[in-house]
């Protein structure tokens, strides 16, 4: 396991609900095993401007041969938790599940459940479920 302290710029925006641009100090740790293609890691970012503070946690972990990528952003007014579960097959990322849940003033929710044998993705957007055909070469947010 390695620990690093970095100075970095981090920007994220999510449908105009939350836009954060920070320059601060981050701590990160990563571990890898011979069977994993990607290294597990845990990174914590903290930013404070006056009385406003934002905490950002980014993790990647391996669970039963699948990867779980998580981004959690929280502040006094709003935040969100975004999780992607995927696996790597034949050197390609194959999404399994994606969820987004806003907190505080950000109440947005979305979810995508991928059913590869049936070739469909069930998608929850604006309080409704949709079934869509999986297009193998389409851009998928993970």
mmCIF file of N, CA and C in Angstrom:
data_model
loop_
_atom_site.group_PDB
_atom_site.id
_atom_site.type_symbol
_atom_site.label_atom_id
_atom_site.label_comp_id
_atom_site.label_asym_id
_atom_site.label_seq_id
_atom_site.Cartn_x
_atom_site.Cartn_y
_atom_site.Cartn_z
ATOM 1 N N UNK A 1 0.840 -1.159 0.000
ATOM 2 C CA UNK A 1 0.000 0.000 0.000
ATOM 3 C C UNK A 1 0.896 1.238 0.000
ATOM 4 N N UNK A 2 0.483 2.242 -0.779
ATOM 5 C CA UNK A 2 1.235 3.484 -0.814
ATOM 6 C C UNK A 2 0.339 4.634 -0.405
ATOM 7 N N UNK A 3 0.893 5.591 0.288
ATOM 8 C CA UNK A 3 0.181 6.807 0.647
ATOM 9 C C UNK A 3 0.834 7.975 -0.063
ATOM 10 N N UNK A 4 0.004 8.869 -0.563
ATOM 11 C CA UNK A 4 0.515 10.039 -1.244
ATOM 12 C C UNK A 4 -0.239 11.266 -0.775
ATOM 13 N N UNK A 5 0.449 12.387 -0.721
ATOM 14 C CA UNK A 5 -0.186 13.662 -0.459
ATOM 15 C C UNK A 5 0.068 14.526 -1.670
ATOM 16 N N UNK A 6 -0.992 14.974 -2.305
ATOM 17 C CA UNK A 6 -0.900 15.656 -3.574
ATOM 18 C C UNK A 6 -1.539 17.038 -3.482
ATOM 19 N N UNK A 7 -1.073 17.942 -4.308
ATOM 20 C CA UNK A 7 -1.763 19.197 -4.499
ATOM 21 C C UNK A 7 -2.424 19.094 -5.856
ATOM 22 N N UNK A 8 -3.747 19.271 -5.946
ATOM 23 C CA UNK A 8 -4.407 19.044 -7.206
ATOM 24 C C UNK A 8 -5.632 19.921 -7.367
ATOM 25 N N UNK A 9 -6.043 20.039 -8.614
ATOM 26 C CA UNK A 9 -7.280 20.755 -8.932
ATOM 27 C C UNK A 9 -8.345 19.711 -9.224
ATOM 28 N N UNK A 10 -9.526 19.894 -8.704
ATOM 29 C CA UNK A 10 -10.611 18.948 -8.878
ATOM 30 C C UNK A 10 -11.873 19.730 -9.220
ATOM 31 N N UNK A 11 -12.503 19.400 -10.321
ATOM 32 C CA UNK A 11 -13.733 20.081 -10.718
ATOM 33 C C UNK A 11 -14.781 19.035 -11.060
ATOM 34 N N UNK A 12 -15.989 19.257 -10.598
ATOM 35 C CA UNK A 12 -17.099 18.408 -10.981
ATOM 36 C C UNK A 12 -18.349 19.259 -11.062
ATOM 37 N N UNK A 13 -19.227 18.930 -11.973
ATOM 38 C CA UNK A 13 -20.512 19.620 -12.105
ATOM 39 C C UNK A 13 -21.573 18.573 -12.369
ATOM 40 N N UNK A 14 -22.743 18.769 -11.793
ATOM 41 C CA UNK A 14 -23.796 17.789 -11.966
ATOM 42 C C UNK A 14 -25.110 18.498 -12.214
ATOM 43 N N UNK A 15 -25.484 18.616 -13.470
ATOM 44 C CA UNK A 15 -26.760 19.208 -13.877
ATOM 45 C C UNK A 15 -27.100 20.501 -13.142
ATOM 46 N N UNK A 16 -26.134 21.338 -12.958
ATOM 47 C CA UNK A 16 -26.288 22.655 -12.348
ATOM 48 C C UNK A 16 -26.726 22.611 -10.889
ATOM 49 N N UNK A 17 -26.882 21.430 -10.303
ATOM 50 C CA UNK A 17 -27.224 21.364 -8.892
ATOM 51 C C UNK A 17 -26.010 21.662 -8.022
ATOM 52 N N UNK A 18 -24.865 21.186 -8.458
ATOM 53 C CA UNK A 18 -23.690 21.310 -7.625
ATOM 54 C C UNK A 18 -22.480 21.482 -8.524
ATOM 55 N N UNK A 19 -21.781 22.569 -8.348
ATOM 56 C CA UNK A 19 -20.539 22.752 -9.102
ATOM 57 C C UNK A 19 -19.458 23.095 -8.091
ATOM 58 N N UNK A 20 -18.418 22.319 -8.102
ATOM 59 C CA UNK A 20 -17.349 22.503 -7.131
ATOM 60 C C UNK A 20 -16.037 22.554 -7.881
ATOM 61 N N UNK A 21 -15.275 23.575 -7.663
ATOM 62 C CA UNK A 21 -13.915 23.625 -8.187
ATOM 63 C C UNK A 21 -13.009 23.907 -7.005
ATOM 64 N N UNK A 22 -12.092 23.036 -6.749
ATOM 65 C CA UNK A 22 -11.251 23.216 -5.578
ATOM 66 C C UNK A 22 -9.790 23.051 -5.941
ATOM 67 N N UNK A 23 -8.976 23.695 -5.177
ATOM 68 C CA UNK A 23 -7.539 23.473 -5.224
ATOM 69 C C UNK A 23 -7.154 23.227 -3.780
ATOM 70 N N UNK A 24 -6.711 22.058 -3.479
ATOM 71 C CA UNK A 24 -6.450 21.759 -2.080
ATOM 72 C C UNK A 24 -5.504 20.604 -1.924
ATOM 73 N N UNK A 25 -5.456 20.078 -0.733
ATOM 74 C CA UNK A 25 -4.568 18.975 -0.419
ATOM 75 C C UNK A 25 -5.412 17.714 -0.332
ATOM 76 N N UNK A 26 -4.944 16.669 -0.965
ATOM 77 C CA UNK A 26 -5.664 15.402 -0.968
ATOM 78 C C UNK A 26 -4.776 14.323 -0.396
ATOM 79 N N UNK A 27 -5.402 13.340 0.229
ATOM 80 C CA UNK A 27 -4.648 12.166 0.650
ATOM 81 C C UNK A 27 -5.224 10.974 -0.083
ATOM 82 N N UNK A 28 -4.376 10.077 -0.495
ATOM 83 C CA UNK A 28 -4.837 8.919 -1.253
ATOM 84 C C UNK A 28 -4.018 7.706 -0.867
ATOM 85 N N UNK A 29 -4.662 6.549 -0.947
ATOM 86 C CA UNK A 29 -3.943 5.298 -0.750
ATOM 87 C C UNK A 29 -4.443 4.308 -1.786
ATOM 88 N N UNK A 30 -3.573 3.427 -2.226
ATOM 89 C CA UNK A 30 -3.943 2.440 -3.236
ATOM 90 C C UNK A 30 -3.324 1.104 -2.901
ATOM 91 N N UNK A 31 -4.070 0.032 -3.220
ATOM 92 C CA UNK A 31 -3.546 -1.320 -3.042
ATOM 93 C C UNK A 31 -3.862 -2.124 -4.289
ATOM 94 N N UNK A 32 -3.041 -3.073 -4.591
ATOM 95 C CA UNK A 32 -3.289 -3.936 -5.746
ATOM 96 C C UNK A 32 -2.903 -5.365 -5.397
ATOM 97 N N UNK A 33 -3.552 -6.308 -6.061
ATOM 98 C CA UNK A 33 -3.210 -7.717 -5.906
ATOM 99 C C UNK A 33 -2.959 -8.273 -7.303
ATOM 100 N N UNK A 34 -2.254 -9.389 -7.416
ATOM 101 C CA UNK A 34 -1.932 -9.931 -8.735
ATOM 102 C C UNK A 34 -3.148 -10.263 -9.594
ATOM 103 N N UNK A 35 -4.299 -10.586 -8.987
ATOM 104 C CA UNK A 35 -5.484 -10.985 -9.748
ATOM 105 C C UNK A 35 -6.311 -9.803 -10.249
ATOM 106 N N UNK A 36 -6.071 -8.606 -9.740
ATOM 107 C CA UNK A 36 -6.862 -7.453 -10.132
ATOM 108 C C UNK A 36 -6.161 -6.653 -11.219
ATOM 109 N N UNK A 37 -6.930 -6.251 -12.229
ATOM 110 C CA UNK A 37 -6.390 -5.407 -13.280
ATOM 111 C C UNK A 37 -6.244 -3.980 -12.763
ATOM 112 N N UNK A 38 -7.243 -3.526 -11.998
ATOM 113 C CA UNK A 38 -7.231 -2.171 -11.446
ATOM 114 C C UNK A 38 -6.877 -2.214 -9.963
ATOM 115 N N UNK A 39 -6.157 -1.215 -9.515
ATOM 116 C CA UNK A 39 -5.782 -1.131 -8.106
ATOM 117 C C UNK A 39 -6.901 -0.504 -7.294
ATOM 118 N N UNK A 40 -7.222 -1.099 -6.153
ATOM 119 C CA UNK A 40 -8.179 -0.497 -5.239
ATOM 120 C C UNK A 40 -7.554 0.759 -4.649
ATOM 121 N N UNK A 41 -8.382 1.776 -4.415
ATOM 122 C CA UNK A 41 -7.864 2.989 -3.785
ATOM 123 C C UNK A 41 -8.949 3.703 -3.003
ATOM 124 N N UNK A 42 -8.507 4.604 -2.151
ATOM 125 C CA UNK A 42 -9.374 5.441 -1.325
ATOM 126 C C UNK A 42 -8.732 6.824 -1.293
ATOM 127 N N UNK A 43 -9.435 7.825 -1.794
ATOM 128 C CA UNK A 43 -8.903 9.192 -1.809
ATOM 129 C C UNK A 43 -9.896 10.111 -1.115
ATOM 130 N N UNK A 44 -9.368 11.001 -0.297
ATOM 131 C CA UNK A 44 -10.195 11.957 0.429
ATOM 132 C C UNK A 44 -9.725 13.362 0.081
ATOM 133 N N UNK A 45 -10.683 14.194 -0.313
ATOM 134 C CA UNK A 45 -10.395 15.584 -0.640
ATOM 135 C C UNK A 45 -11.202 16.456 0.313
ATOM 136 N N UNK A 46 -10.622 17.509 0.799
ATOM 137 C CA UNK A 46 -11.324 18.429 1.688
ATOM 138 C C UNK A 46 -11.062 19.852 1.228
ATOM 139 N N UNK A 47 -12.107 20.658 1.257
ATOM 140 C CA UNK A 47 -11.986 22.053 0.841
ATOM 141 C C UNK A 47 -12.800 22.917 1.786
ATOM 142 N N UNK A 48 -12.251 24.055 2.167
ATOM 143 C CA UNK A 48 -12.973 24.969 3.036
ATOM 144 C C UNK A 48 -12.739 26.387 2.552
ATOM 145 N N UNK A 49 -13.830 27.121 2.396
ATOM 146 C CA UNK A 49 -13.785 28.526 2.017
ATOM 147 C C UNK A 49 -14.714 29.258 2.963
ATOM 148 N N UNK A 50 -14.142 30.006 3.894
ATOM 149 C CA UNK A 50 -14.956 30.662 4.915
ATOM 150 C C UNK A 50 -15.627 29.613 5.779
ATOM 151 N N UNK A 51 -16.952 29.693 5.869
ATOM 152 C CA UNK A 51 -17.721 28.730 6.664
ATOM 153 C C UNK A 51 -18.188 27.523 5.853
ATOM 154 N N UNK A 52 -17.941 27.524 4.562
ATOM 155 C CA UNK A 52 -18.386 26.436 3.698
ATOM 156 C C UNK A 52 -17.284 25.397 3.549
ATOM 157 N N UNK A 53 -17.639 24.144 3.788
ATOM 158 C CA UNK A 53 -16.676 23.065 3.587
ATOM 159 C C UNK A 53 -17.308 21.988 2.717
ATOM 160 N N UNK A 54 -16.472 21.370 1.909
ATOM 161 C CA UNK A 54 -16.909 20.300 1.029
ATOM 162 C C UNK A 54 -15.990 19.104 1.264
ATOM 163 N N UNK A 55 -16.584 17.950 1.475
ATOM 164 C CA UNK A 55 -15.835 16.710 1.645
ATOM 165 C C UNK A 55 -16.098 15.823 0.437
ATOM 166 N N UNK A 56 -15.033 15.289 -0.141
ATOM 167 C CA UNK A 56 -15.141 14.450 -1.322
ATOM 168 C C UNK A 56 -14.371 13.162 -1.059
ATOM 169 N N UNK A 57 -15.026 12.034 -1.280
ATOM 170 C CA UNK A 57 -14.386 10.737 -1.092
ATOM 171 C C UNK A 57 -14.559 9.938 -2.385
ATOM 172 N N UNK A 58 -13.467 9.420 -2.905
ATOM 173 C CA UNK A 58 -13.468 8.622 -4.133
ATOM 174 C C UNK A 58 -12.827 7.285 -3.804
ATOM 175 N N UNK A 59 -13.521 6.183 -4.098
ATOM 176 C CA UNK A 59 -12.982 4.857 -3.809
ATOM 177 C C UNK A 59 -13.169 3.930 -5.001
ATOM 178 N N UNK A 60 -12.280 2.980 -5.099
ATOM 179 C CA UNK A 60 -12.412 1.875 -6.040
ATOM 180 C C UNK A 60 -12.054 0.627 -5.258
ATOM 181 N N UNK A 61 -12.958 -0.348 -5.253
ATOM 182 C CA UNK A 61 -12.691 -1.594 -4.545
ATOM 183 C C UNK A 61 -13.129 -2.778 -5.398
ATOM 184 N N UNK A 62 -12.527 -3.927 -5.121
ATOM 185 C CA UNK A 62 -12.858 -5.161 -5.820
ATOM 186 C C UNK A 62 -13.718 -6.021 -4.914
ATOM 187 N N UNK A 63 -14.865 -6.481 -5.462
ATOM 188 C CA UNK A 63 -15.781 -7.332 -4.705
ATOM 189 C C UNK A 63 -16.195 -8.490 -5.610
ATOM 190 N N UNK A 64 -15.789 -9.704 -5.257
ATOM 191 C CA UNK A 64 -16.161 -10.916 -6.010
ATOM 192 C C UNK A 64 -15.902 -10.787 -7.517
ATOM 193 N N UNK A 65 -14.741 -10.298 -7.883
ATOM 194 C CA UNK A 65 -14.374 -10.192 -9.288
ATOM 195 C C UNK A 65 -14.966 -9.001 -10.026
ATOM 196 N N UNK A 66 -15.728 -8.175 -9.308
ATOM 197 C CA UNK A 66 -16.293 -6.961 -9.890
ATOM 198 C C UNK A 66 -15.664 -5.758 -9.211
ATOM 199 N N UNK A 67 -15.785 -4.611 -9.853
ATOM 200 C CA UNK A 67 -15.255 -3.373 -9.294
ATOM 201 C C UNK A 67 -16.398 -2.465 -8.885
ATOM 202 N N UNK A 68 -16.184 -1.758 -7.782
ATOM 203 C CA UNK A 68 -17.152 -0.770 -7.307
ATOM 204 C C UNK A 68 -16.424 0.566 -7.214
ATOM 205 N N UNK A 69 -16.860 1.521 -8.027
ATOM 206 C CA UNK A 69 -16.293 2.862 -8.056
ATOM 207 C C UNK A 69 -17.305 3.798 -7.426
ATOM 208 N N UNK A 70 -16.895 4.527 -6.391
ATOM 209 C CA UNK A 70 -17.819 5.384 -5.665
ATOM 210 C C UNK A 70 -17.266 6.796 -5.551
ATOM 211 N N UNK A 71 -18.145 7.769 -5.721
ATOM 212 C CA UNK A 71 -17.821 9.176 -5.512
ATOM 213 C C UNK A 71 -18.876 9.750 -4.594
ATOM 214 N N UNK A 72 -18.438 10.289 -3.467
ATOM 215 C CA UNK A 72 -19.346 10.892 -2.500
ATOM 216 C C UNK A 72 -18.913 12.327 -2.257
ATOM 217 N N UNK A 73 -19.832 13.259 -2.458
ATOM 218 C CA UNK A 73 -19.559 14.682 -2.255
ATOM 219 C C UNK A 73 -20.588 15.203 -1.269
ATOM 220 N N UNK A 74 -20.119 15.872 -0.219
ATOM 221 C CA UNK A 74 -21.070 16.410 0.752
ATOM 222 C C UNK A 74 -20.647 17.795 1.217
ATOM 223 N N UNK A 75 -21.660 18.627 1.383
ATOM 224 C CA UNK A 75 -21.474 19.960 1.945
ATOM 225 C C UNK A 75 -22.692 20.246 2.806
ATOM 226 N N UNK A 76 -22.725 21.415 3.393
ATOM 227 C CA UNK A 76 -23.827 21.768 4.279
ATOM 228 C C UNK A 76 -25.162 21.843 3.520
ATOM 229 N N UNK A 77 -25.139 22.268 2.249
ATOM 230 C CA UNK A 77 -26.377 22.470 1.502
ATOM 231 C C UNK A 77 -26.770 21.316 0.597
ATOM 232 N N UNK A 78 -25.811 20.692 -0.036
ATOM 233 C CA UNK A 78 -26.144 19.655 -1.010
ATOM 234 C C UNK A 78 -24.971 18.702 -1.181
ATOM 235 N N UNK A 79 -25.246 17.616 -1.837
ATOM 236 C CA UNK A 79 -24.205 16.638 -2.131
ATOM 237 C C UNK A 79 -24.762 15.556 -3.019
ATOM 238 N N UNK A 80 -23.977 14.535 -3.239
ATOM 239 C CA UNK A 80 -24.461 13.392 -4.001
ATOM 240 C C UNK A 80 -23.572 12.193 -3.741
ATOM 241 N N UNK A 81 -24.125 11.021 -4.034
ATOM 242 C CA UNK A 81 -23.393 9.768 -3.979
ATOM 243 C C UNK A 81 -23.602 9.079 -5.325
ATOM 244 N N UNK A 82 -22.503 8.755 -5.986
ATOM 245 C CA UNK A 82 -22.545 8.144 -7.305
ATOM 246 C C UNK A 82 -21.748 6.843 -7.238
ATOM 247 N N UNK A 83 -22.382 5.735 -7.649
ATOM 248 C CA UNK A 83 -21.737 4.432 -7.572
ATOM 249 C C UNK A 83 -21.859 3.701 -8.904
ATOM 250 N N UNK A 84 -20.755 3.149 -9.352
ATOM 251 C CA UNK A 84 -20.732 2.321 -10.558
ATOM 252 C C UNK A 84 -20.169 0.957 -10.193
ATOM 253 N N UNK A 85 -20.860 -0.088 -10.619
ATOM 254 C CA UNK A 85 -20.368 -1.443 -10.454
ATOM 255 C C UNK A 85 -20.133 -1.986 -11.858
ATOM 256 N N UNK A 86 -18.941 -2.533 -12.083
ATOM 257 C CA UNK A 86 -18.589 -3.017 -13.412
ATOM 258 C C UNK A 86 -17.581 -4.140 -13.299
ATOM 259 N N UNK A 87 -17.376 -4.831 -14.414
ATOM 260 C CA UNK A 87 -16.324 -5.831 -14.483
ATOM 261 C C UNK A 87 -15.549 -5.606 -15.767
ATOM 262 N N UNK A 88 -14.419 -6.253 -15.858
ATOM 263 C CA UNK A 88 -13.605 -6.143 -17.063
ATOM 264 C C UNK A 88 -13.570 -7.508 -17.720
ATOM 265 N N UNK A 89 -14.051 -7.561 -18.967
ATOM 266 C CA UNK A 89 -14.050 -8.790 -19.751
ATOM 267 C C UNK A 89 -13.372 -8.518 -21.081
ATOM 268 N N UNK A 90 -12.427 -9.338 -21.438
ATOM 269 C CA UNK A 90 -11.706 -9.205 -22.712
ATOM 270 C C UNK A 90 -11.176 -7.780 -22.894
ATOM 271 N N UNK A 91 -10.602 -7.242 -21.835
ATOM 272 C CA UNK A 91 -9.995 -5.909 -21.817
ATOM 273 C C UNK A 91 -10.991 -4.787 -22.089
ATOM 274 N N UNK A 92 -12.263 -5.028 -21.804
ATOM 275 C CA UNK A 92 -13.296 -4.003 -21.958
ATOM 276 C C UNK A 92 -14.072 -3.853 -20.658
ATOM 277 N N UNK A 93 -14.427 -2.620 -20.344
ATOM 278 C CA UNK A 93 -15.256 -2.364 -19.168
ATOM 279 C C UNK A 93 -16.694 -2.724 -19.510
ATOM 280 N N UNK A 94 -17.298 -3.540 -18.655
ATOM 281 C CA UNK A 94 -18.678 -3.974 -18.851
ATOM 282 C C UNK A 94 -19.496 -3.517 -17.638
ATOM 283 N N UNK A 95 -20.304 -2.444 -17.789
ATOM 284 C CA UNK A 95 -21.075 -1.943 -16.651
ATOM 285 C C UNK A 95 -22.141 -2.935 -16.203
ATOM 286 N N UNK A 96 -22.382 -2.943 -14.904
ATOM 287 C CA UNK A 96 -23.405 -3.804 -14.315
ATOM 288 C C UNK A 96 -24.505 -2.963 -13.693
ATOM 289 N N UNK A 97 -24.107 -1.931 -12.942
ATOM 290 C CA UNK A 97 -25.088 -1.077 -12.274
ATOM 291 C C UNK A 97 -24.484 0.305 -12.039
ATOM 292 N N UNK A 98 -25.307 1.332 -12.221
ATOM 293 C CA UNK A 98 -24.921 2.707 -11.935
ATOM 294 C C UNK A 98 -26.051 3.350 -11.140
ATOM 295 N N UNK A 99 -25.702 4.011 -10.035
ATOM 296 C CA UNK A 99 -26.707 4.738 -9.252
ATOM 297 C C UNK A 99 -26.195 6.122 -8.896
ATOM 298 N N UNK A 100 -27.122 7.054 -8.836
ATOM 299 C CA UNK A 100 -26.837 8.427 -8.432
ATOM 300 C C UNK A 100 -27.943 8.847 -7.486
ATOM 301 N N UNK A 101 -27.544 9.421 -6.349
ATOM 302 C CA UNK A 101 -28.540 9.911 -5.401
ATOM 303 C C UNK A 101 -28.055 11.229 -4.825
ATOM 304 N N UNK A 102 -28.837 12.273 -5.052
ATOM 305 C CA UNK A 102 -28.523 13.585 -4.500
ATOM 306 C C UNK A 102 -28.980 13.703 -3.059
ATOM 307 N N UNK A 103 -28.352 14.605 -2.323
ATOM 308 C CA UNK A 103 -28.721 14.853 -0.937
ATOM 309 C C UNK A 103 -28.902 16.353 -0.721
ATOM 310 N N UNK A 104 -29.575 16.713 0.360
ATOM 311 C CA UNK A 104 -29.796 18.124 0.661
ATOM 312 C C UNK A 104 -30.674 18.775 -0.398
ATOM 313 N N UNK A 105 -30.227 19.900 -0.930
ATOM 314 C CA UNK A 105 -30.992 20.600 -1.965
ATOM 315 C C UNK A 105 -31.023 19.848 -3.284
ATOM 316 N N UNK A 106 -30.115 18.934 -3.472
ATOM 317 C CA UNK A 106 -30.037 18.129 -4.697
ATOM 318 C C UNK A 106 -30.803 16.830 -4.470
ATOM 319 N N UNK A 107 -32.016 16.730 -4.971
ATOM 320 C CA UNK A 107 -32.863 15.554 -4.729
ATOM 321 C C UNK A 107 -32.923 14.602 -5.916
ATOM 322 N N UNK A 108 -32.065 14.762 -6.903
ATOM 323 C CA UNK A 108 -32.114 13.941 -8.108
ATOM 324 C C UNK A 108 -31.702 12.499 -7.808
ATOM 325 N N UNK A 109 -32.352 11.547 -8.489
ATOM 326 C CA UNK A 109 -32.012 10.129 -8.394
ATOM 327 C C UNK A 109 -31.988 9.549 -9.797
ATOM 328 N N UNK A 110 -31.062 8.646 -10.028
ATOM 329 C CA UNK A 110 -31.085 7.890 -11.277
ATOM 330 C C UNK A 110 -30.395 6.553 -11.045
ATOM 331 N N UNK A 111 -30.726 5.604 -11.906
ATOM 332 C CA UNK A 111 -30.166 4.268 -11.777
ATOM 333 C C UNK A 111 -30.179 3.597 -13.137
ATOM 334 N N UNK A 112 -29.170 2.791 -13.408
ATOM 335 C CA UNK A 112 -29.111 1.970 -14.610
ATOM 336 C C UNK A 112 -28.691 0.563 -14.201
ATOM 337 N N UNK A 113 -29.502 -0.431 -14.560
ATOM 338 C CA UNK A 113 -29.207 -1.832 -14.296
ATOM 339 C C UNK A 113 -29.031 -2.535 -15.629
ATOM 340 N N UNK A 114 -27.842 -3.095 -15.855
ATOM 341 C CA UNK A 114 -27.504 -3.706 -17.133
ATOM 342 C C UNK A 114 -27.755 -5.206 -17.088
ATOM 343 N N UNK A 115 -28.564 -5.707 -18.022
ATOM 344 C CA UNK A 115 -28.821 -7.128 -18.165
ATOM 345 C C UNK A 115 -28.214 -7.549 -19.500
ATOM 346 N N UNK A 116 -26.968 -7.975 -19.465
ATOM 347 C CA UNK A 116 -26.236 -8.311 -20.686
ATOM 348 C C UNK A 116 -26.795 -9.520 -21.417
ATOM 349 N N UNK A 117 -27.213 -10.595 -20.726
ATOM 350 C CA UNK A 117 -27.768 -11.731 -21.471
ATOM 351 C C UNK A 117 -29.014 -11.354 -22.294
ATOM 352 N N UNK A 118 -29.850 -10.458 -21.766
ATOM 353 C CA UNK A 118 -31.043 -10.020 -22.491
ATOM 354 C C UNK A 118 -30.768 -8.815 -23.397
ATOM 355 N N UNK A 119 -29.602 -8.173 -23.236
ATOM 356 C CA UNK A 119 -29.252 -7.031 -24.076
ATOM 357 C C UNK A 119 -30.023 -5.767 -23.776
ATOM 358 N N UNK A 120 -30.470 -5.610 -22.503
ATOM 359 C CA UNK A 120 -31.223 -4.410 -22.138
ATOM 360 C C UNK A 120 -30.634 -3.755 -20.897
ATOM 361 N N UNK A 121 -30.934 -2.498 -20.767
ATOM 362 C CA UNK A 121 -30.594 -1.763 -19.553
ATOM 363 C C UNK A 121 -31.889 -1.152 -19.021
ATOM 364 N N UNK A 122 -32.145 -1.382 -17.741
ATOM 365 C CA UNK A 122 -33.297 -0.754 -17.063
ATOM 366 C C UNK A 122 -32.786 0.540 -16.466
ATOM 367 N N UNK A 123 -33.455 1.628 -16.813
ATOM 368 C CA UNK A 123 -32.990 2.945 -16.416
ATOM 369 C C UNK A 123 -34.086 3.692 -15.664
ATOM 370 N N UNK A 124 -33.739 4.234 -14.488
ATOM 371 C CA UNK A 124 -34.668 5.036 -13.685
ATOM 372 C C UNK A 124 -34.277 6.491 -13.852
ATOM 373 N N UNK A 125 -35.210 7.299 -14.388
ATOM 374 C CA UNK A 125 -34.939 8.712 -14.639
ATOM 375 C C UNK A 125 -36.237 9.495 -14.478
ATOM 376 N N UNK A 126 -36.174 10.582 -13.707
ATOM 377 C CA UNK A 126 -37.344 11.441 -13.455
ATOM 378 C C UNK A 126 -38.558 10.620 -13.001
ATOM 379 N N UNK A 127 -38.332 9.786 -11.989
ATOM 380 C CA UNK A 127 -39.377 8.997 -11.330
ATOM 381 C C UNK A 127 -40.054 7.953 -12.221
ATOM 382 N N UNK A 128 -39.404 7.534 -13.307
ATOM 383 C CA UNK A 128 -39.960 6.498 -14.172
ATOM 384 C C UNK A 128 -38.870 5.511 -14.558
ATOM 385 N N UNK A 129 -39.265 4.244 -14.745
ATOM 386 C CA UNK A 129 -38.366 3.212 -15.226
ATOM 387 C C UNK A 129 -38.521 3.057 -16.733
ATOM 388 N N UNK A 130 -37.405 2.897 -17.415
ATOM 389 C CA UNK A 130 -37.376 2.696 -18.862
ATOM 390 C C UNK A 130 -36.535 1.463 -19.162
ATOM 391 N N UNK A 131 -36.878 0.743 -20.227
ATOM 392 C CA UNK A 131 -36.054 -0.361 -20.715
ATOM 393 C C UNK A 131 -35.491 0.048 -22.068
ATOM 394 N N UNK A 132 -34.182 -0.055 -22.209
ATOM 395 C CA UNK A 132 -33.508 0.347 -23.432
ATOM 396 C C UNK A 132 -32.602 -0.784 -23.903
ATOM 397 N N UNK A 133 -32.440 -0.891 -25.208
ATOM 398 C CA UNK A 133 -31.488 -1.856 -25.758
ATOM 399 C C UNK A 133 -30.069 -1.372 -25.479
ATOM 400 N N UNK A 134 -29.205 -2.291 -25.116
ATOM 401 C CA UNK A 134 -27.803 -1.951 -24.911
ATOM 402 C C UNK A 134 -27.139 -1.835 -26.271
ATOM 403 N N UNK A 135 -26.540 -0.709 -26.517
ATOM 404 C CA UNK A 135 -25.756 -0.507 -27.729
ATOM 405 C C UNK A 135 -24.299 -0.679 -27.327
ATOM 406 N N UNK A 136 -23.633 -1.694 -27.834
ATOM 407 C CA UNK A 136 -22.286 -2.042 -27.388
ATOM 408 C C UNK A 136 -21.269 -0.927 -27.567
ATOM 409 N N UNK A 137 -21.437 -0.059 -28.520
ATOM 410 C CA UNK A 137 -20.453 0.984 -28.750
ATOM 411 C C UNK A 137 -20.928 2.350 -28.249
ATOM 412 N N UNK A 138 -22.003 2.390 -27.476
ATOM 413 C CA UNK A 138 -22.483 3.670 -26.976
ATOM 414 C C UNK A 138 -21.680 4.091 -25.752
ATOM 415 N N UNK A 139 -21.681 5.378 -25.475
ATOM 416 C CA UNK A 139 -20.974 5.928 -24.323
ATOM 417 C C UNK A 139 -21.798 5.677 -23.077
ATOM 418 N N UNK A 140 -21.179 5.068 -22.088
ATOM 419 C CA UNK A 140 -21.884 4.748 -20.844
ATOM 420 C C UNK A 140 -21.141 5.422 -19.705
ATOM 421 N N UNK A 141 -21.885 6.191 -18.921
ATOM 422 C CA UNK A 141 -21.301 6.884 -17.777
ATOM 423 C C UNK A 141 -21.028 5.884 -16.664
ATOM 424 N N UNK A 142 -19.762 5.759 -16.293
ATOM 425 C CA UNK A 142 -19.441 4.995 -15.097
ATOM 426 C C UNK A 142 -18.637 5.910 -14.276
#
